Amino acid sequence: MARVRITQVSSTIKRPLSQKNAIKSLGLGKINRSVELEYNDALKGAIIKVQHLVKVEEI
């Protein structure tokens, strides 16, 4: 599968708990932090849930 770089671009302050948990599960937590992960269906669901808080790039 493809690898993706996910960067948090917005804060989770005043966001629902489910969005905060999705950011944690992606390995993020602070603005401008990035992680590189294998793209799969579980990751796709977490990204869709917080797509307004993150930037996704294919590597």
Coordinates of C-alpha atoms in Angstrom, one line a residue:
M1 CA 0.0 0.0 0.0
A2 CA 1.0 3.6 -0.3
R3 CA 2.5 5.6 2.5
V4 CA 1.1 9.0 3.4
R5 CA 2.4 11.9 5.5
I6 CA -0.2 13.4 7.7
T7 CA 0.4 16.9 9.2
Q8 CA -1.8 18.5 11.8
V9 CA -2.6 22.1 10.7
S10 CA -5.3 23.1 13.2
S11 CA -5.9 22.8 16.9
T12 CA -8.3 20.4 18.6
I13 CA -9.5 22.9 21.1
K14 CA -13.3 23.1 21.2
R15 CA -13.5 20.0 19.1
P16 CA -15.7 17.0 19.9
L17 CA -14.1 14.1 21.8
S18 CA -14.3 11.8 18.8
Q19 CA -12.2 14.2 16.8
K20 CA -9.6 14.5 19.6
N21 CA -9.4 10.7 19.8
A22 CA -9.0 10.4 16.0
I23 CA -6.0 12.9 16.1
K24 CA -4.5 10.8 19.0
S25 CA -4.9 7.6 17.0
L26 CA -3.1 9.1 14.1
G27 CA -0.1 9.9 16.4
L28 CA -0.6 13.6 16.3
G29 CA -1.5 16.1 19.1
K30 CA 0.3 19.4 18.3
I31 CA 0.1 21.7 15.4
N32 CA 2.7 21.1 12.7
R33 CA 3.5 17.6 13.9
S34 CA 3.8 15.0 11.1
V35 CA 3.7 11.3 10.9
E36 CA 4.2 8.8 8.0
L37 CA 1.9 5.9 8.0
E38 CA 0.8 3.1 5.6
Y39 CA -2.5 4.0 4.0
N40 CA -5.4 1.5 4.8
D41 CA -9.1 1.6 5.5
A42 CA -8.8 2.3 9.2
L43 CA -6.5 5.2 8.5
K44 CA -8.8 6.5 5.8
G45 CA -11.7 6.6 8.3
A46 CA -9.7 8.6 10.9
I47 CA -8.5 11.0 8.2
I48 CA -12.0 11.6 6.9
K49 CA -13.2 12.3 10.5
V50 CA -10.6 15.1 11.0
Q51 CA -10.0 16.2 7.4
H52 CA -10.5 19.8 8.4
L53 CA -7.6 19.6 11.0
V54 CA -5.0 17.8 8.9
K55 CA -3.1 17.9 5.6
V56 CA -2.4 14.6 3.8
E57 CA 0.3 14.1 1.2
E58 CA 1.2 10.9 -0.6
I59 CA 4.9 10.0 -0.3

